[in-house]
Coordinates of C-alpha atoms in Angstrom, one line a residue:
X127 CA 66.0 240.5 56.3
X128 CA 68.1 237.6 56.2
X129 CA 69.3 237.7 59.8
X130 CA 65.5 237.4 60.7
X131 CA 64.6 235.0 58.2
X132 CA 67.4 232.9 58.8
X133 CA 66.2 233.1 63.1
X134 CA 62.9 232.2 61.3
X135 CA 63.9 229.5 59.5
X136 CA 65.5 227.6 63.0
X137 CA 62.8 228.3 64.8
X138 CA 60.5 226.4 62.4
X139 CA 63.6 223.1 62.2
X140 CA 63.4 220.3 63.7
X141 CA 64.4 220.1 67.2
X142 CA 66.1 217.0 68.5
X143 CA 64.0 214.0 69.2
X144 CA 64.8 214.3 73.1
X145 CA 63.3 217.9 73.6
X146 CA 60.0 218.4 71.3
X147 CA 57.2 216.5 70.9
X148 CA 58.2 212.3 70.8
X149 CA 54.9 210.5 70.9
X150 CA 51.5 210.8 70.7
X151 CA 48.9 211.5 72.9
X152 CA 45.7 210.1 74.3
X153 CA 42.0 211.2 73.1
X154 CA 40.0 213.4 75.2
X155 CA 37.5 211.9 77.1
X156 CA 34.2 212.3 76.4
X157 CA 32.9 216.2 78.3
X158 CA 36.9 216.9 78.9
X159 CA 36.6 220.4 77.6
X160 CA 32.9 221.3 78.8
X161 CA 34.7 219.8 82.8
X162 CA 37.4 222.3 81.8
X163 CA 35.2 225.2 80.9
X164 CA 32.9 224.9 84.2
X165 CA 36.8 224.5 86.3
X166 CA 37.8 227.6 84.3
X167 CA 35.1 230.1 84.7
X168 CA 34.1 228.7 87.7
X169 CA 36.7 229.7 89.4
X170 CA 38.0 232.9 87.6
X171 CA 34.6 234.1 86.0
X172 CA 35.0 238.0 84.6
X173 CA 32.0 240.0 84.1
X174 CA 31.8 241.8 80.5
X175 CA 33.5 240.0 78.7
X176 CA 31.9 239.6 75.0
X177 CA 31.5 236.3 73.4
X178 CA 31.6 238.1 69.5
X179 CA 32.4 242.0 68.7
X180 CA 34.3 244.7 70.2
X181 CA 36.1 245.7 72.3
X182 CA 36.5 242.4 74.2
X183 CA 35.7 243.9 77.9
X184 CA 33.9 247.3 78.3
X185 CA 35.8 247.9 81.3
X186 CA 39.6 248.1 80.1
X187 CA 41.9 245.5 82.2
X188 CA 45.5 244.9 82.3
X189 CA 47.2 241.7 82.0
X190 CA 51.3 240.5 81.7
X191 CA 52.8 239.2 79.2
X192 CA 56.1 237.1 78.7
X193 CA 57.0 237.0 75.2
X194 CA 60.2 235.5 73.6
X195 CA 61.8 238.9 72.3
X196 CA 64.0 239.4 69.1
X197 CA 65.0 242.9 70.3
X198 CA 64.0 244.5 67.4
X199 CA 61.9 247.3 68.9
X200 CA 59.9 248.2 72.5
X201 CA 56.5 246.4 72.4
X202 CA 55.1 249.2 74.2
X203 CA 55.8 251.0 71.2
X204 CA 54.7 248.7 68.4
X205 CA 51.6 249.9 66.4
X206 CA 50.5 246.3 66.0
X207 CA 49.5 246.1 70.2
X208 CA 48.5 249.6 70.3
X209 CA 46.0 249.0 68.1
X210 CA 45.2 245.8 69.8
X211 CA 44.9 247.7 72.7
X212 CA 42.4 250.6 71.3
X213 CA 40.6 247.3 69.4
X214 CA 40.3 244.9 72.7
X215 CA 40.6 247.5 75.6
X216 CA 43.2 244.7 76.6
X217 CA 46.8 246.4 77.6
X218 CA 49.4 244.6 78.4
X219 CA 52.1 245.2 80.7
X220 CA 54.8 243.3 79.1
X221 CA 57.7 241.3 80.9
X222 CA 59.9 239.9 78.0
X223 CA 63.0 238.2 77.6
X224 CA 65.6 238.3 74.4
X225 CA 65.3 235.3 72.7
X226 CA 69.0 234.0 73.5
X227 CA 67.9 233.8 76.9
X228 CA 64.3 233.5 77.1
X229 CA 64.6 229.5 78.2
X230 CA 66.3 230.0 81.3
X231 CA 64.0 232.9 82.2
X232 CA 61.1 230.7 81.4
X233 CA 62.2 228.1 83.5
X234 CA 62.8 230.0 86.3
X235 CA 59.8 231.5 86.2
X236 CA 58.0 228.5 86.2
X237 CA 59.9 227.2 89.7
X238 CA 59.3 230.9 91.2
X239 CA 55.6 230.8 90.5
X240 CA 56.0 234.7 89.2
X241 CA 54.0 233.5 86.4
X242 CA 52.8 236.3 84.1
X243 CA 49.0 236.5 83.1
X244 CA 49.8 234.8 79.4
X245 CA 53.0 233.6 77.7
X246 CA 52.9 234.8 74.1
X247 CA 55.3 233.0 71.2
X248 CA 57.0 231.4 74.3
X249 CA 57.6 227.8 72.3
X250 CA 56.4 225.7 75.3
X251 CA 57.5 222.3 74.8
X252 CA 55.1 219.3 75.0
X253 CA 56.9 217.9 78.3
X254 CA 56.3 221.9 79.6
X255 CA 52.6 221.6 78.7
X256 CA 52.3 218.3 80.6
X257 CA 54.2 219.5 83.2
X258 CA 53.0 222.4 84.3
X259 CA 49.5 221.8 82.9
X260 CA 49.1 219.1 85.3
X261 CA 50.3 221.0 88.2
X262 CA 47.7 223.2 87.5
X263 CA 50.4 226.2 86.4
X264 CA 48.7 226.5 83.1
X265 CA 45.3 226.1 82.8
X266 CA 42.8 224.0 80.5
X267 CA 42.3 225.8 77.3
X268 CA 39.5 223.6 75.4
X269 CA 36.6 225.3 77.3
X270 CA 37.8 228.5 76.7
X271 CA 37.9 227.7 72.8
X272 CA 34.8 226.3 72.4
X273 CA 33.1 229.3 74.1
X274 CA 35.4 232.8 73.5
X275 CA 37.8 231.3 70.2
X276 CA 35.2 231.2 67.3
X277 CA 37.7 231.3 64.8
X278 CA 40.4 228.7 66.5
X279 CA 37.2 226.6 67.0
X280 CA 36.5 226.6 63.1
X281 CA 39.7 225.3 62.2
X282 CA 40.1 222.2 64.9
X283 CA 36.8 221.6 63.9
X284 CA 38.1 221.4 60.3
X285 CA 41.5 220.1 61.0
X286 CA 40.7 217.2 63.5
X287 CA 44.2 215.9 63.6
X288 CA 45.1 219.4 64.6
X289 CA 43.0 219.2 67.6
X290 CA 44.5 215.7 68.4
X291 CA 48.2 216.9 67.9
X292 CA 47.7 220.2 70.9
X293 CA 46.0 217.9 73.2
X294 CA 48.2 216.6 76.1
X295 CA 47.5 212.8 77.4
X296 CA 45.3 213.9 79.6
X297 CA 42.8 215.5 77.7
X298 CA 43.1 219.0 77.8
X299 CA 45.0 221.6 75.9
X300 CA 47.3 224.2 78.0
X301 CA 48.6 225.5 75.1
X302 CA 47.7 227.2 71.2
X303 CA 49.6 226.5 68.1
X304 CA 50.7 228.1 65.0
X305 CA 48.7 227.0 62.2
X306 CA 50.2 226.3 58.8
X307 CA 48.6 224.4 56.1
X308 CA 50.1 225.5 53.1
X309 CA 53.9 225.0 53.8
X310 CA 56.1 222.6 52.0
X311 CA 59.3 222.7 54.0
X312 CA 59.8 221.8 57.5
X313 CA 63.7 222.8 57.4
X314 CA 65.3 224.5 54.6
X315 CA 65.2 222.9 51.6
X316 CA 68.7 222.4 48.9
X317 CA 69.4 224.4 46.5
X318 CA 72.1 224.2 43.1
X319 CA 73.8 226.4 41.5
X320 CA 72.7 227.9 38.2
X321 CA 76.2 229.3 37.1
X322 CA 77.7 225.6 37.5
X323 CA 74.8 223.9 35.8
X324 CA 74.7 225.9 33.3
X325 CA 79.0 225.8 32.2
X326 CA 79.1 222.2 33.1
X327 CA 75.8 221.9 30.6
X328 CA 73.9 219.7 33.1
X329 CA 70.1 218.7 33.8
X330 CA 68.7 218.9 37.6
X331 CA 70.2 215.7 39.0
X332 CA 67.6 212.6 39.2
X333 CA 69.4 209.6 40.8
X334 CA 72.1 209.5 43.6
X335 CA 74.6 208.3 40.4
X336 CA 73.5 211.3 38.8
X337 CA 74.1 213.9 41.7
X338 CA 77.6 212.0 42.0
X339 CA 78.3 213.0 38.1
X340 CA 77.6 216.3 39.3
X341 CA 79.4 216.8 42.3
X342 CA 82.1 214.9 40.4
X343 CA 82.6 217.1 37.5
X344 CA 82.2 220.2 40.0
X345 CA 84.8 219.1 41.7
X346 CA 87.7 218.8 38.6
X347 CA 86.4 221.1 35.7
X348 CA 85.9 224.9 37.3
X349 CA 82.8 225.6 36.7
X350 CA 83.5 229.0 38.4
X351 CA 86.3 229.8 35.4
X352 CA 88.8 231.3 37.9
X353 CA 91.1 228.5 36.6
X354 CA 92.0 227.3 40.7
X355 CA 90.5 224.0 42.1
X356 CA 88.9 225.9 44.7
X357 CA 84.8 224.5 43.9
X358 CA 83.6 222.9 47.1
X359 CA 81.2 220.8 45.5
X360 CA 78.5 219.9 48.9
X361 CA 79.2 222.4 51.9
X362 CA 77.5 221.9 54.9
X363 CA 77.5 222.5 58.8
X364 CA 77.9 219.3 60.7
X365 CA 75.2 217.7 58.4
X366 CA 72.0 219.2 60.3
X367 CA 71.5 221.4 57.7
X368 CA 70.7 218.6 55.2
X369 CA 70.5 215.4 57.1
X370 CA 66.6 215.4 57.0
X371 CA 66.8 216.2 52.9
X372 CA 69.5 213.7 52.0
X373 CA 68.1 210.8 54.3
X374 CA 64.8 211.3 52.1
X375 CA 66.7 209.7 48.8
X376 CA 66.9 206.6 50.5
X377 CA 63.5 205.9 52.0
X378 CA 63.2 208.2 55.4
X379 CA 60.5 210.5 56.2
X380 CA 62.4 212.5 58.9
X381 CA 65.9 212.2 60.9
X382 CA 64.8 210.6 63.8
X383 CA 61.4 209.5 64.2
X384 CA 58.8 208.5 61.5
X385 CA 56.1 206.8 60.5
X386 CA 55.7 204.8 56.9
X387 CA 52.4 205.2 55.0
X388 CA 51.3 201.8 56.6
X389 CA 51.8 203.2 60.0
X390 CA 54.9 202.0 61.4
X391 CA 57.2 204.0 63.5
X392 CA 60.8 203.9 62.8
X393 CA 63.8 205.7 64.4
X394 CA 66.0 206.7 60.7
X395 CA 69.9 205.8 63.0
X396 CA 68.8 202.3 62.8
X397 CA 67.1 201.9 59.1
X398 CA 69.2 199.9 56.3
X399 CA 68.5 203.5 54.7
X400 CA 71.0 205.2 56.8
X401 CA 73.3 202.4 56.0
X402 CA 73.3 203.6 52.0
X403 CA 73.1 207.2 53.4
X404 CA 76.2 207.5 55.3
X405 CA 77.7 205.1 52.2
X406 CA 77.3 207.6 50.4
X407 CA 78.0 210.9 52.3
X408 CA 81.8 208.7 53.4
X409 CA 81.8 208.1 48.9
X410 CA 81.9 212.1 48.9
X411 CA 83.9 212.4 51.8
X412 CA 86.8 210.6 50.3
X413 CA 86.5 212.2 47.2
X414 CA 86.7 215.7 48.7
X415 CA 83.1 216.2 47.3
X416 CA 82.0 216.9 50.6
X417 CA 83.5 220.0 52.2
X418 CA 86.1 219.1 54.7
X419 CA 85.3 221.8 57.1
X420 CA 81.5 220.7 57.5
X421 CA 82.0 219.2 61.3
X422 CA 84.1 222.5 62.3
X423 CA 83.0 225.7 59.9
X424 CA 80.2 227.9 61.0
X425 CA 76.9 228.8 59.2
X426 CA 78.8 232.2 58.2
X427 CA 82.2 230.2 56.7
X428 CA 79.5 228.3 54.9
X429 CA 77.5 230.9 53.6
X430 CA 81.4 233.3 52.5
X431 CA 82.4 229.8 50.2
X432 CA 78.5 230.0 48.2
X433 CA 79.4 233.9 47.9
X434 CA 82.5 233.5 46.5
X435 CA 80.9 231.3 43.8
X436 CA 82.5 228.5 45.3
X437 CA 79.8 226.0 46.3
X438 CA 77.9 223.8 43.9
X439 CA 75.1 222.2 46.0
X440 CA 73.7 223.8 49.8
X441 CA 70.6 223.8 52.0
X442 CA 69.4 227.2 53.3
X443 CA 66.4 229.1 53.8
X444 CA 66.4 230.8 50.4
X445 CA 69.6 230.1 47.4
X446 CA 70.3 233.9 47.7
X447 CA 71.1 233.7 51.5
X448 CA 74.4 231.4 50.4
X449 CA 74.8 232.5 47.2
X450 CA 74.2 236.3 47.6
X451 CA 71.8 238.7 45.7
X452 CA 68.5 239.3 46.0
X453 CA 66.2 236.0 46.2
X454 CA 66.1 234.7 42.5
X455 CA 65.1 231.8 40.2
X456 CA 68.9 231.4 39.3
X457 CA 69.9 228.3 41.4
X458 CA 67.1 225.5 41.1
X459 CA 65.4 223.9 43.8
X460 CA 66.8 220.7 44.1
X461 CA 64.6 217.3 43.1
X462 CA 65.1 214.9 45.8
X463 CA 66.7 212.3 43.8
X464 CA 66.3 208.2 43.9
X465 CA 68.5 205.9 45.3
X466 CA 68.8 201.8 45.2
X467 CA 66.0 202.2 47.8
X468 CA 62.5 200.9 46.6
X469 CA 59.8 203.8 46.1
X470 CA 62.8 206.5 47.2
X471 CA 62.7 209.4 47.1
X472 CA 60.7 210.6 49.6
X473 CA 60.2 214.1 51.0
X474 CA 59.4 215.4 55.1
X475 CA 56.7 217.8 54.7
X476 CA 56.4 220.6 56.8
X477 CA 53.2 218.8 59.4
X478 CA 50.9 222.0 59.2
X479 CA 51.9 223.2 62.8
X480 CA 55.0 225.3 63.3
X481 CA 54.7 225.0 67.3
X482 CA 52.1 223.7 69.3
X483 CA 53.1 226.0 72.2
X484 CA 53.1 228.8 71.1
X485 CA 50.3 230.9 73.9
X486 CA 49.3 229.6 77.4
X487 CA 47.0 230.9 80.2
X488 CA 48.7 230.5 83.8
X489 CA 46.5 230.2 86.9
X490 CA 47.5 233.9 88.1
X491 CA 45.2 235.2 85.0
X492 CA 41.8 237.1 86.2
X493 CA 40.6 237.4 82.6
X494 CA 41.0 234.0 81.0
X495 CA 38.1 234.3 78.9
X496 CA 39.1 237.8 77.7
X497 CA 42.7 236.5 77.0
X498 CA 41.2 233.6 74.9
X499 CA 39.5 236.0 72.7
X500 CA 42.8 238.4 72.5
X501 CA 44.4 235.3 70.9
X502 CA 41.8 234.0 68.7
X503 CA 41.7 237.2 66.7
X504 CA 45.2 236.0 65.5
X505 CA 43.3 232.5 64.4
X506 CA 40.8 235.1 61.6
X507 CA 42.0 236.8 58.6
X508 CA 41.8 240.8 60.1
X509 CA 43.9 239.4 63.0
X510 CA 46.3 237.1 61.3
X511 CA 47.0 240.1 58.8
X512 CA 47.2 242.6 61.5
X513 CA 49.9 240.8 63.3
X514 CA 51.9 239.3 60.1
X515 CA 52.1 242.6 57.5
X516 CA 51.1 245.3 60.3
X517 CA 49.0 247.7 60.1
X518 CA 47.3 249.1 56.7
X519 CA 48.5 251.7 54.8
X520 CA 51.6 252.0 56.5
X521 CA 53.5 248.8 54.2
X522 CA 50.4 247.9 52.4
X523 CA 46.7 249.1 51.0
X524 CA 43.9 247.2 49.6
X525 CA 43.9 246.8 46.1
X526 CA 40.4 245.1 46.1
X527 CA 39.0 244.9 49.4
X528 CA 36.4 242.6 49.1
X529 CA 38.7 240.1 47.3
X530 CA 41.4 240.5 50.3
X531 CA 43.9 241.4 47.5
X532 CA 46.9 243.7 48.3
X533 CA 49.7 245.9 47.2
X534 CA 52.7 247.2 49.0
X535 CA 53.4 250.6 49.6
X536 CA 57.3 252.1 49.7
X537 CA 58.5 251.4 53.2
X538 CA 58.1 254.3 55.5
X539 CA 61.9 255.0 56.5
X540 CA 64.6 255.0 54.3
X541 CA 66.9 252.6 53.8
X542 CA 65.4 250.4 56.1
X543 CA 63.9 246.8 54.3
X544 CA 60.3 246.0 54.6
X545 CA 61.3 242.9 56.7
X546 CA 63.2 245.0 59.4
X547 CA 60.5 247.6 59.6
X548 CA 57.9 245.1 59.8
X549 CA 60.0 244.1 63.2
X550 CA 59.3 247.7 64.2
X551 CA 55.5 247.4 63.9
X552 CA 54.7 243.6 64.7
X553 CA 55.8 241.3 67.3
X554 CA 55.8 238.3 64.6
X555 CA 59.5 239.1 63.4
X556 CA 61.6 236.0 64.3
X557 CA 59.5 234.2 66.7
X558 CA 56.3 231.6 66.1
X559 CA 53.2 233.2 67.5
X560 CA 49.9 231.9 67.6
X561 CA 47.4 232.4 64.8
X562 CA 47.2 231.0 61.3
X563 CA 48.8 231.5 57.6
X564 CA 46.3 232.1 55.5
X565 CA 46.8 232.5 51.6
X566 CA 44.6 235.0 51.8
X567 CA 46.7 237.2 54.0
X568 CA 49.1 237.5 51.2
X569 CA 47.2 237.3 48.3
X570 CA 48.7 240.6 45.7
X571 CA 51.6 240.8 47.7
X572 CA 53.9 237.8 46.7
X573 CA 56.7 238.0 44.6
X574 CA 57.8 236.5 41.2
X575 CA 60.0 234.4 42.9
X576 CA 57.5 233.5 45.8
X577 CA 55.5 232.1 43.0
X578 CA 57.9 230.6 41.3
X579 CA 59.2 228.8 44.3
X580 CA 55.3 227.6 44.8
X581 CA 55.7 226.0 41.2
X582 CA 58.7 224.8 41.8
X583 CA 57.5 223.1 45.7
X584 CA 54.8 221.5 43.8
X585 CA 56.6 220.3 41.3
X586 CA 59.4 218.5 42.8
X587 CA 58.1 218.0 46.1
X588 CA 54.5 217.7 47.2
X589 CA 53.9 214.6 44.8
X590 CA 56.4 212.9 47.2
X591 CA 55.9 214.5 50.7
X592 CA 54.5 213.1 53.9
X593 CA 54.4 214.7 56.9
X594 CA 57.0 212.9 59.1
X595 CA 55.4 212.6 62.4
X596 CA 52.0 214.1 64.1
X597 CA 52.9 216.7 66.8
X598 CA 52.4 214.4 69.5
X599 CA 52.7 214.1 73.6
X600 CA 54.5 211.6 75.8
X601 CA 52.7 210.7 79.4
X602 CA 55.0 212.2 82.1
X603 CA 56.1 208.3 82.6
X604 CA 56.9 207.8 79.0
X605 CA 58.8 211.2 79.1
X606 CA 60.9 210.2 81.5
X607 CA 62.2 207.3 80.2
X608 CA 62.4 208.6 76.7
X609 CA 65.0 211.6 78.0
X610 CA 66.5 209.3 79.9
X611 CA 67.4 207.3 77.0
X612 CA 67.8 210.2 74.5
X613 CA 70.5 211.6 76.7
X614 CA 72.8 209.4 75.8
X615 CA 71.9 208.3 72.6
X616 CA 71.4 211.2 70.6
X617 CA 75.0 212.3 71.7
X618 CA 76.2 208.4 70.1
X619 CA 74.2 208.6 67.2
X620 CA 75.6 212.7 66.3
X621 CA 79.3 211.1 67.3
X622 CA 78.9 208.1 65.0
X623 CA 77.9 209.4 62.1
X624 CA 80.4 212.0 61.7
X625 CA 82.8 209.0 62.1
X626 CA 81.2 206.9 59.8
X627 CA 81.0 210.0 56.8
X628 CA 84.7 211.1 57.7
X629 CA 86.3 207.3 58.0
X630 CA 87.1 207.2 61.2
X631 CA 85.1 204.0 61.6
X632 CA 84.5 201.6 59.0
X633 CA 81.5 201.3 57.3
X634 CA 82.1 197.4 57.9
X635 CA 81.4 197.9 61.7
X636 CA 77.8 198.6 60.8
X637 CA 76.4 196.2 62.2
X638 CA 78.3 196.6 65.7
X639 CA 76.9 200.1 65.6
X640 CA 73.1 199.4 65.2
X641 CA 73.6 196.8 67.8
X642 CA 75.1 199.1 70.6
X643 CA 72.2 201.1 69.3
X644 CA 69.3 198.9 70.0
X645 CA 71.8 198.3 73.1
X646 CA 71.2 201.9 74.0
X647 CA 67.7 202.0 73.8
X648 CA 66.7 202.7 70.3
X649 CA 64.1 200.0 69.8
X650 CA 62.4 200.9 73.4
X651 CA 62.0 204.6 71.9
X652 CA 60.2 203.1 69.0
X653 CA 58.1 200.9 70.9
X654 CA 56.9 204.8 73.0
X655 CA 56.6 205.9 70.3
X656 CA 54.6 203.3 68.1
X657 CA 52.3 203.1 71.2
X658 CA 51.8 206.8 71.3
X659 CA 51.1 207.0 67.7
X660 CA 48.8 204.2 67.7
X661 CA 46.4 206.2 71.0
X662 CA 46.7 209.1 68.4
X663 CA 45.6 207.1 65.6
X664 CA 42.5 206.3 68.1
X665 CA 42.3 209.3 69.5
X666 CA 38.3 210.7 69.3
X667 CA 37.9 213.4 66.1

């Protein structure tokens, strides 16, 4: 369970600025997707296939697949697409890749022109969707949702700005997203632990001084009572693990690029912020507050030290994954805490998509309007429980039917956790698919601590959280020269900072720094970005 959550939890990060979605993109012009739909089935139109009911086609067909796979079982075995298949008359012929290498696949795929029928969980990056969309690899999607994706179609029409953020600068969408408007995090949130606040007799940190007293007193009275000064007070891996969390107590929505409540884009490695931020991460360097071994340890040597009751502050997916046990209310969510910043903290809320790319339509497809509908099942509650807690009665049964509420049943195979044998069932086990989490999905089946850890998100959290940035397209142009600059920069920026925590340059030589940054190119990727945002901004609902 933790090895897929933890796979789960990276795949819903934040990727670097360079290689996911930058900037915004353009509106749709006016009868885009209706253009789309007549190009669409025009060209490919399939007799049979059912606007509403089932099975989709009368006929049964057979498309390919390409799906990012965690190796976790066959596919041609899960019960998940067999019964997809008995449901839709749809089989797939399936022509996967393991996840470690699924990119390079992808991409060579995309230069053969071996495309398969539909890419499934496949993360197709917003300069992929442009790319290929343009060149007419994948095809238009918004005339296929209007008239086969009832259920996708009810949410864009609810969600506007979701629409806006899956729609490349040209108008058309090539690819579906994951849907998610009840999550909180967008990385994995910080977490303390409960055995050290309770011997050192301390209160949930509320100001940087504060969290300083604690990491402080951590640090010279064992709070672990083995009698040896072996408490690593902070512990992270090179900072990425709570750079996004920590830059949030001094003003900064997101690591790299954000946008204010008034609408101004900012890139964080330039802000006065991340002046007091690395201040204060180079204050808890020199004090040995902050681990040592964060810019060389792995995840693994991080997560041995919170096992060994060594660590008193960490960011993971859940406090137990570091800390060991099962997942608990033990070690308290940590409250982002105020700085010397005006109206800090602030919090980067997960934006309500998990991937924007997450199922595509290539050109070689017969039965685009059959696939749509194959996918949009995923976008309802019967399909989006289907594919996320498999099939019922075999993990869970209705308790109350009619109220969509739920109870788990033992899992079926012996020491085997529910998580792992869900991997056995399902094809949503450590990837992002399309389709939607609803709360309705889960509704009976969430723990204690999963409700707990919802008081505890809206509590310390949502009453300061802003999404940090729309998913959002560059033009092919703006692309270009944003990756061009990002090349270089993102490597100074990552280089610099681990100087600037660790001493090796002085925090006097600020200045010089933001100046080769701007030198660099850091205020042309705002200005692509602002620009973006703004068409985004203006983009038709």
């Amino acid at each position: 369970m933790k090895k897929l959550l933890k796979s789960s939890a990276l795949v819903l990060s934040l990727t670097l600025l360079g290689s996911t979605s930058l900037a915004g993109c353009s509106s749709s012009k006016d009868g885009a997707g209706t253009e789309a739909s007549k190009t669409v089935e025009g060209a490919k139109k399939v007799e049979g296939v059912k606007k509403e009911g089932f099975p989709i086609v009368e006929q049964p067909i057979t498309l390919t697949m390409m799906a990012q796979d965690k190796g976790l079982s066959d596919w041609n075995q899960m019960q998940v697409l067999k019964d997809m298949e008995k449901l839709t008359n749809i089989k797939f012929q399936y022509k996967n890749a393991r996840d470690d290498s699924f990119v390079t696949k992808k991409n060579l795929v995309f230069a053969s022109g071996d495309l398969p029928d539909v890419f499934y969980g496949a993360d197709l990056t917003p300069a992929e969707q442009v790319t290929y969309g343009t060149q007419g690899a994948l095809i238009p999607l918004e005339g296929l949702i209007e008239s086969y994706a009832p259920n996708l179609k009810k949410v864009l029409d609810e969600h506007p700005d979701i629409r806006k953020s899956i729609t490349a600068p040209d108008g058309h969408i090539y690819a579906l997203p994951n849907i998610d408007l009840t999550a909180v995090w967008w990385q994995g949130p910080m977490w303390y632990n409960g055995k050290f606040l309770k011997a050192l007799g301390m209160e949930v940190p509320k100001t940087t001084d504060e969290l300083y007293t604690y990491l402080k007193r951590v640090k010279v009275e064992d709070p672990n009572g083995n009698g040896k000064k072996d408490e690593v007070p902070l512990s992270s891996v090179k900072l990425k693990d709570l750079r996004q969390y920590f830059l949030g107590f001094w003003g900064m929505y997101g690591s790299d690029i954000y946008s204010d409540k008034e609408g101004k884009v900012h890139y964080a490695p330039m802000e006065e912020g991340y002046k007091g931020y690395l201040t204060f991460m180079n204050k808890l360097w020199n004090e040995d507050l902050l681990d040592h071994e964060t810019f060389s340890q792995t995840n693994d040597q991080k997560k041995a030290k919170g096992k060994n009751n060594q660590i008193g502050l960490v960011a993971d997916w859940f406090a137990a994954f570091t800390y060991g046990g099962d997942p608990n209310n033990d070690n308290p969510l940590m409250t982002p805490v105020k700085s010397e910043v005006p109206g800090s903290p602030v919090y980067a809320k997960h934006p309500g998509l998990s991937s924007n790319g997450t199922f595509a339509i290539t050109k070689n497809n017969k039965s685009p309007e059959a696939s749509m509908r194959w996918a949009d099942y995923q976008y309802g509650y019967e399909g989006a429980t289907l594919f996320s807690q498999g099939p019922e009665n075999v993990l869970w049964k209705y308790k109350d039917k009619a109220a969509h509420e739920k109870e788990w049943l033992p899992v079926p195979k012996e020491g085997v956790t529910r998580d792992d044998y869900k991997g056995l069932l399902t094809p949503n086990v450590g990837i992002v698919p399309p389709g939607i989490n609803l709360p309705d999905v889960t509704k009976g089946l969430r723990s204690d601590f999963e409700m707990w850890l919802d008081k505890q998100n809206q509590e310390k959290l949502v009453p300061i959280a802003k999404a940090p940035f729309p998913n959002l397209y560059l033009t092919k142009e703006e692309q270009a020269e944003a990756s061009a600059i990002l090349s270089d920069l993102n490597k100074y920026v990552e280089q610099m900072e681990a100087k600037f925590v660790t001493g090796q340059e002085a925090l006097s030589n600020w200045d010089k720094y933001k100046a080769q940054v701007k030198k660099m190119g850091g205020d042309r990727i705002v200005e692509l970005n602002q620009a973006a945002y703004d068409r985004w901004n203006k983009a038709s609902k």
